[in-house]
Amino acid sequence: MHQLENKVFPSVEPFKDKAYRISETLAGLIPTGSGIFKSLVNSPYEARLESWISDATSAINYLIDEEGLNLEQLQKNEMFMDFVINLSNTAARTSQKEKIQYLQKALVGAAKIKIEDKDEYNFYLSTLDFFSALHLRTLVQFVDIKIKENEIPTLFEDYQQKSYIYDQAINDIKARSLLMFENDDNYGTDVFLSKQGSKFLEILGIKT
């Protein structure tokens, strides 16, 4: 199978050896502005971008080697290409390694899972952009469980130290309808993954 090179920004780059010329696409994302601003921001921005291109290339090579896809199929997959371009921008704006790992998994998921409705998959894209690693880690805790709302703190060992952060994360997840809050008059409120929450985690390669 034809793989992508993992070397980022080589001095001589074979044009045919890049999937949709990811590096060329991403080059246009570097922010503009004053010389001082550019000197301050461009170095870490470009470093993150280079690291992400390597991660994205590894994900694409996995799809080629393990899933039997080819570059032409990936190029023609609009959902996948939307994920490549948008997640590249997201990756360049975070220093959270854990989130980068989720984004890499999302690239693989975007090629394997077919969502025809662009509004739907753009909802998941915007959610990935907005969520921090803690949001994603929090949502994963609800896989295969139904828990009472007042028991949510028991899911997190460091809840007491970060209660305000977890509470906000839960509210953000709830606002995006990824968790269901179902009132039980006798026993309180049940909390569990919604259909959308399960689909979102499926894109991240997490079975629910």
mmCIF file with all atom_site columns, C-alpha atoms in Angstrom, residues 32-146:
data_model
loop_
_atom_site.group_PDB
_atom_site.id
_atom_site.type_symbol
_atom_site.label_atom_id
_atom_site.label_alt_id
_atom_site.label_comp_id
_atom_site.label_asym_id
_atom_site.label_entity_id
_atom_site.label_seq_id
_atom_site.pdbx_PDB_ins_code
_atom_site.Cartn_x
_atom_site.Cartn_y
_atom_site.Cartn_z
_atom_site.occupancy
_atom_site.B_iso_or_equiv
_atom_site.pdbx_formal_charge
_atom_site.auth_seq_id
_atom_site.auth_comp_id
_atom_site.auth_asym_id
_atom_site.auth_atom_id
_atom_site.pdbx_PDB_model_num
ATOM 1   C CA . THR A 1 32  ? -0.774  36.907 10.553 1.00 0.00 ? 32  THR A CA 1
ATOM 2   C CA . GLY A 1 33  ? -0.170  40.161 12.306 1.00 0.00 ? 33  GLY A CA 1
ATOM 3   C CA . SER A 1 34  ? 2.650   42.375 13.512 1.00 0.00 ? 34  SER A CA 1
ATOM 4   C CA . GLY A 1 35  ? 6.241   41.176 13.391 1.00 0.00 ? 35  GLY A CA 1
ATOM 5   C CA . ILE A 1 36  ? 6.414   40.991 17.192 1.00 0.00 ? 36  ILE A CA 1
ATOM 6   C CA . PHE A 1 37  ? 3.227   38.973 17.395 1.00 0.00 ? 37  PHE A CA 1
ATOM 7   C CA . LYS A 1 38  ? 4.372   36.625 14.648 1.00 0.00 ? 38  LYS A CA 1
ATOM 8   C CA . SER A 1 39  ? 7.764   36.072 16.266 1.00 0.00 ? 39  SER A CA 1
ATOM 9   C CA . LEU A 1 40  ? 6.027   35.269 19.550 1.00 0.00 ? 40  LEU A CA 1
ATOM 10  C CA . VAL A 1 41  ? 3.345   32.955 18.196 1.00 0.00 ? 41  VAL A CA 1
ATOM 11  C CA . ASN A 1 42  ? 4.685   31.356 15.016 1.00 0.00 ? 42  ASN A CA 1
ATOM 12  C CA . SER A 1 43  ? 7.400   29.237 16.601 1.00 0.00 ? 43  SER A CA 1
ATOM 13  C CA . PRO A 1 44  ? 5.172   27.267 19.037 1.00 0.00 ? 44  PRO A CA 1
ATOM 14  C CA . TYR A 1 45  ? 2.329   27.287 16.505 1.00 0.00 ? 45  TYR A CA 1
ATOM 15  C CA . GLU A 1 46  ? 4.496   25.797 13.788 1.00 0.00 ? 46  GLU A CA 1
ATOM 16  C CA . ALA A 1 47  ? 5.956   23.268 16.230 1.00 0.00 ? 47  ALA A CA 1
ATOM 17  C CA . ARG A 1 48  ? 2.472   22.102 17.200 1.00 0.00 ? 48  ARG A CA 1
ATOM 18  C CA . LEU A 1 49  ? 1.474   21.990 13.551 1.00 0.00 ? 49  LEU A CA 1
ATOM 19  C CA . GLU A 1 50  ? 4.494   19.889 12.618 1.00 0.00 ? 50  GLU A CA 1
ATOM 20  C CA . SER A 1 51  ? 3.790   17.491 15.480 1.00 0.00 ? 51  SER A CA 1
ATOM 21  C CA . TRP A 1 52  ? 0.143   17.219 14.458 1.00 0.00 ? 52  TRP A CA 1
ATOM 22  C CA . ILE A 1 53  ? 1.009   16.549 10.800 1.00 0.00 ? 53  ILE A CA 1
ATOM 23  C CA . SER A 1 54  ? 3.133   13.633 11.979 1.00 0.00 ? 54  SER A CA 1
ATOM 24  C CA . ASP A 1 55  ? 0.252   12.339 14.144 1.00 0.00 ? 55  ASP A CA 1
ATOM 25  C CA . ALA A 1 56  ? -2.241  12.788 11.304 1.00 0.00 ? 56  ALA A CA 1
ATOM 26  C CA . THR A 1 57  ? 0.085   11.001 8.897  1.00 0.00 ? 57  THR A CA 1
ATOM 27  C CA . SER A 1 58  ? 0.331   8.060  11.307 1.00 0.00 ? 58  SER A CA 1
ATOM 28  C CA . ALA A 1 59  ? -3.478  7.921  11.477 1.00 0.00 ? 59  ALA A CA 1
ATOM 29  C CA . ILE A 1 60  ? -3.740  7.956  7.675  1.00 0.00 ? 60  ILE A CA 1
ATOM 30  C CA . ASN A 1 61  ? -1.126  5.221  7.344  1.00 0.00 ? 61  ASN A CA 1
ATOM 31  C CA . TYR A 1 62  ? -3.130  3.146  9.843  1.00 0.00 ? 62  TYR A CA 1
ATOM 32  C CA . LEU A 1 63  ? -6.213  3.544  7.646  1.00 0.00 ? 63  LEU A CA 1
ATOM 33  C CA . ILE A 1 64  ? -4.185  2.419  4.625  1.00 0.00 ? 64  ILE A CA 1
ATOM 34  C CA . ASP A 1 65  ? -2.420  -0.525 6.295  1.00 0.00 ? 65  ASP A CA 1
ATOM 35  C CA . GLU A 1 66  ? -5.068  -1.797 8.712  1.00 0.00 ? 66  GLU A CA 1
ATOM 36  C CA . GLU A 1 67  ? -8.394  -0.680 7.248  1.00 0.00 ? 67  GLU A CA 1
ATOM 37  C CA . GLY A 1 68  ? -7.592  -1.261 3.569  1.00 0.00 ? 68  GLY A CA 1
ATOM 38  C CA . LEU A 1 69  ? -8.365  2.288  2.428  1.00 0.00 ? 69  LEU A CA 1
ATOM 39  C CA . ASN A 1 70  ? -6.382  4.221  -0.146 1.00 0.00 ? 70  ASN A CA 1
ATOM 40  C CA . LEU A 1 71  ? -5.532  7.877  -0.597 1.00 0.00 ? 71  LEU A CA 1
ATOM 41  C CA . GLU A 1 72  ? -8.071  8.393  -3.368 1.00 0.00 ? 72  GLU A CA 1
ATOM 42  C CA . GLN A 1 73  ? -10.879 7.059  -1.184 1.00 0.00 ? 73  GLN A CA 1
ATOM 43  C CA . LEU A 1 74  ? -9.828  9.313  1.669  1.00 0.00 ? 74  LEU A CA 1
ATOM 44  C CA . GLN A 1 75  ? -9.560  12.348 -0.599 1.00 0.00 ? 75  GLN A CA 1
ATOM 45  C CA . LYS A 1 76  ? -13.095 11.807 -1.890 1.00 0.00 ? 76  LYS A CA 1
ATOM 46  C CA . ASN A 1 77  ? -14.532 11.372 1.610  1.00 0.00 ? 77  ASN A CA 1
ATOM 47  C CA . GLU A 1 78  ? -15.860 14.863 2.410  1.00 0.00 ? 78  GLU A CA 1
ATOM 48  C CA . MET A 1 79  ? -16.448 14.109 6.078  1.00 0.00 ? 79  MET A CA 1
ATOM 49  C CA . PHE A 1 80  ? -12.904 12.822 6.496  1.00 0.00 ? 80  PHE A CA 1
ATOM 50  C CA . MET A 1 81  ? -11.370 15.811 4.711  1.00 0.00 ? 81  MET A CA 1
ATOM 51  C CA . ASP A 1 82  ? -13.463 18.204 6.822  1.00 0.00 ? 82  ASP A CA 1
ATOM 52  C CA . PHE A 1 83  ? -12.077 16.465 9.904  1.00 0.00 ? 83  PHE A CA 1
ATOM 53  C CA . VAL A 1 84  ? -8.494  16.661 8.599  1.00 0.00 ? 84  VAL A CA 1
ATOM 54  C CA . ILE A 1 85  ? -8.656  20.401 7.964  1.00 0.00 ? 85  ILE A CA 1
ATOM 55  C CA . ASN A 1 86  ? -10.699 21.423 11.021 1.00 0.00 ? 86  ASN A CA 1
ATOM 56  C CA . LEU A 1 87  ? -8.931  19.173 13.518 1.00 0.00 ? 87  LEU A CA 1
ATOM 57  C CA . SER A 1 88  ? -5.579  20.429 12.253 1.00 0.00 ? 88  SER A CA 1
ATOM 58  C CA . ASN A 1 89  ? -6.605  23.923 13.309 1.00 0.00 ? 89  ASN A CA 1
ATOM 59  C CA . THR A 1 90  ? -7.832  22.571 16.655 1.00 0.00 ? 90  THR A CA 1
ATOM 60  C CA . ALA A 1 91  ? -4.596  20.651 17.247 1.00 0.00 ? 91  ALA A CA 1
ATOM 61  C CA . ALA A 1 92  ? -2.463  23.726 16.576 1.00 0.00 ? 92  ALA A CA 1
ATOM 62  C CA . ARG A 1 93  ? -4.338  25.614 19.297 1.00 0.00 ? 93  ARG A CA 1
ATOM 63  C CA . THR A 1 94  ? -3.804  23.178 22.163 1.00 0.00 ? 94  THR A CA 1
ATOM 64  C CA . SER A 1 95  ? -0.831  21.983 24.170 1.00 0.00 ? 95  SER A CA 1
ATOM 65  C CA . GLN A 1 96  ? -2.798  19.108 25.732 1.00 0.00 ? 96  GLN A CA 1
ATOM 66  C CA . LYS A 1 97  ? -1.193  15.856 24.584 1.00 0.00 ? 97  LYS A CA 1
ATOM 67  C CA . GLU A 1 98  ? -4.205  13.893 25.781 1.00 0.00 ? 98  GLU A CA 1
ATOM 68  C CA . LYS A 1 99  ? -6.525  15.918 23.570 1.00 0.00 ? 99  LYS A CA 1
ATOM 69  C CA . ILE A 1 100 ? -4.209  15.427 20.592 1.00 0.00 ? 100 ILE A CA 1
ATOM 70  C CA . GLN A 1 101 ? -4.540  11.667 21.090 1.00 0.00 ? 101 GLN A CA 1
ATOM 71  C CA . TYR A 1 102 ? -8.331  11.994 20.981 1.00 0.00 ? 102 TYR A CA 1
ATOM 72  C CA . LEU A 1 103 ? -8.098  14.102 17.812 1.00 0.00 ? 103 LEU A CA 1
ATOM 73  C CA . GLN A 1 104 ? -5.898  11.478 16.175 1.00 0.00 ? 104 GLN A CA 1
ATOM 74  C CA . LYS A 1 105 ? -8.473  8.802  17.003 1.00 0.00 ? 105 LYS A CA 1
ATOM 75  C CA . ALA A 1 106 ? -11.207 11.050 15.615 1.00 0.00 ? 106 ALA A CA 1
ATOM 76  C CA . LEU A 1 107 ? -9.394  11.167 12.260 1.00 0.00 ? 107 LEU A CA 1
ATOM 77  C CA . VAL A 1 108 ? -9.511  7.384  12.087 1.00 0.00 ? 108 VAL A CA 1
ATOM 78  C CA . GLY A 1 109 ? -13.152 7.362  13.149 1.00 0.00 ? 109 GLY A CA 1
ATOM 79  C CA . ALA A 1 110 ? -14.090 9.974  10.546 1.00 0.00 ? 110 ALA A CA 1
ATOM 80  C CA . ALA A 1 111 ? -12.845 7.657  7.794  1.00 0.00 ? 111 ALA A CA 1
ATOM 81  C CA . LYS A 1 112 ? -14.562 4.549  9.160  1.00 0.00 ? 112 LYS A CA 1
ATOM 82  C CA . ILE A 1 113 ? -17.926 5.964  10.227 1.00 0.00 ? 113 ILE A CA 1
ATOM 83  C CA . LYS A 1 114 ? -20.308 7.310  7.612  1.00 0.00 ? 114 LYS A CA 1
ATOM 84  C CA . ILE A 1 115 ? -22.473 10.271 8.640  1.00 0.00 ? 115 ILE A CA 1
ATOM 85  C CA . GLU A 1 116 ? -24.348 11.686 5.662  1.00 0.00 ? 116 GLU A CA 1
ATOM 86  C CA . ASP A 1 117 ? -25.804 14.691 7.478  1.00 0.00 ? 117 ASP A CA 1
ATOM 87  C CA . LYS A 1 118 ? -23.199 17.461 7.400  1.00 0.00 ? 118 LYS A CA 1
ATOM 88  C CA . ASP A 1 119 ? -24.948 19.327 10.200 1.00 0.00 ? 119 ASP A CA 1
ATOM 89  C CA . GLU A 1 120 ? -24.540 16.264 12.407 1.00 0.00 ? 120 GLU A CA 1
ATOM 90  C CA . TYR A 1 121 ? -20.868 15.628 11.792 1.00 0.00 ? 121 TYR A CA 1
ATOM 91  C CA . ASN A 1 122 ? -20.077 19.343 12.010 1.00 0.00 ? 122 ASN A CA 1
ATOM 92  C CA . PHE A 1 123 ? -21.740 19.266 15.428 1.00 0.00 ? 123 PHE A CA 1
ATOM 93  C CA . TYR A 1 124 ? -19.243 16.607 16.479 1.00 0.00 ? 124 TYR A CA 1
ATOM 94  C CA . LEU A 1 125 ? -16.404 18.604 14.930 1.00 0.00 ? 125 LEU A CA 1
ATOM 95  C CA . SER A 1 126 ? -17.336 21.756 16.852 1.00 0.00 ? 126 SER A CA 1
ATOM 96  C CA . THR A 1 127 ? -17.630 19.694 20.027 1.00 0.00 ? 127 THR A CA 1
ATOM 97  C CA . LEU A 1 128 ? -14.107 18.326 19.564 1.00 0.00 ? 128 LEU A CA 1
ATOM 98  C CA . ASP A 1 129 ? -12.855 21.852 19.028 1.00 0.00 ? 129 ASP A CA 1
ATOM 99  C CA . PHE A 1 130 ? -14.576 23.194 22.150 1.00 0.00 ? 130 PHE A CA 1
ATOM 100 C CA . PHE A 1 131 ? -13.941 20.350 24.572 1.00 0.00 ? 131 PHE A CA 1
ATOM 101 C CA . SER A 1 132 ? -10.758 20.140 26.628 1.00 0.00 ? 132 SER A CA 1
ATOM 102 C CA . ALA A 1 133 ? -9.086  16.844 27.468 1.00 0.00 ? 133 ALA A CA 1
ATOM 103 C CA . LEU A 1 134 ? -10.944 16.924 30.788 1.00 0.00 ? 134 LEU A CA 1
ATOM 104 C CA . HIS A 1 135 ? -14.313 17.201 29.008 1.00 0.00 ? 135 HIS A CA 1
ATOM 105 C CA . LEU A 1 136 ? -13.471 14.163 26.911 1.00 0.00 ? 136 LEU A CA 1
ATOM 106 C CA . ARG A 1 137 ? -12.081 12.212 29.849 1.00 0.00 ? 137 ARG A CA 1
ATOM 107 C CA . THR A 1 138 ? -15.214 13.032 31.837 1.00 0.00 ? 138 THR A CA 1
ATOM 108 C CA . LEU A 1 139 ? -17.580 11.843 29.104 1.00 0.00 ? 139 LEU A CA 1
ATOM 109 C CA . VAL A 1 140 ? -15.713 8.541  28.786 1.00 0.00 ? 140 VAL A CA 1
ATOM 110 C CA . GLN A 1 141 ? -16.513 7.804  32.443 1.00 0.00 ? 141 GLN A CA 1
ATOM 111 C CA . PHE A 1 142 ? -20.168 7.352  31.492 1.00 0.00 ? 142 PHE A CA 1
ATOM 112 C CA . VAL A 1 143 ? -19.573 4.430  29.124 1.00 0.00 ? 143 VAL A CA 1
ATOM 113 C CA . ASP A 1 144 ? -21.798 1.465  30.040 1.00 0.00 ? 144 ASP A CA 1
ATOM 114 C CA . ILE A 1 145 ? -23.139 2.985  33.252 1.00 0.00 ? 145 ILE A CA 1
ATOM 115 C CA . LYS A 1 146 ? -26.249 4.685  34.560 1.00 0.00 ? 146 LYS A CA 1
#
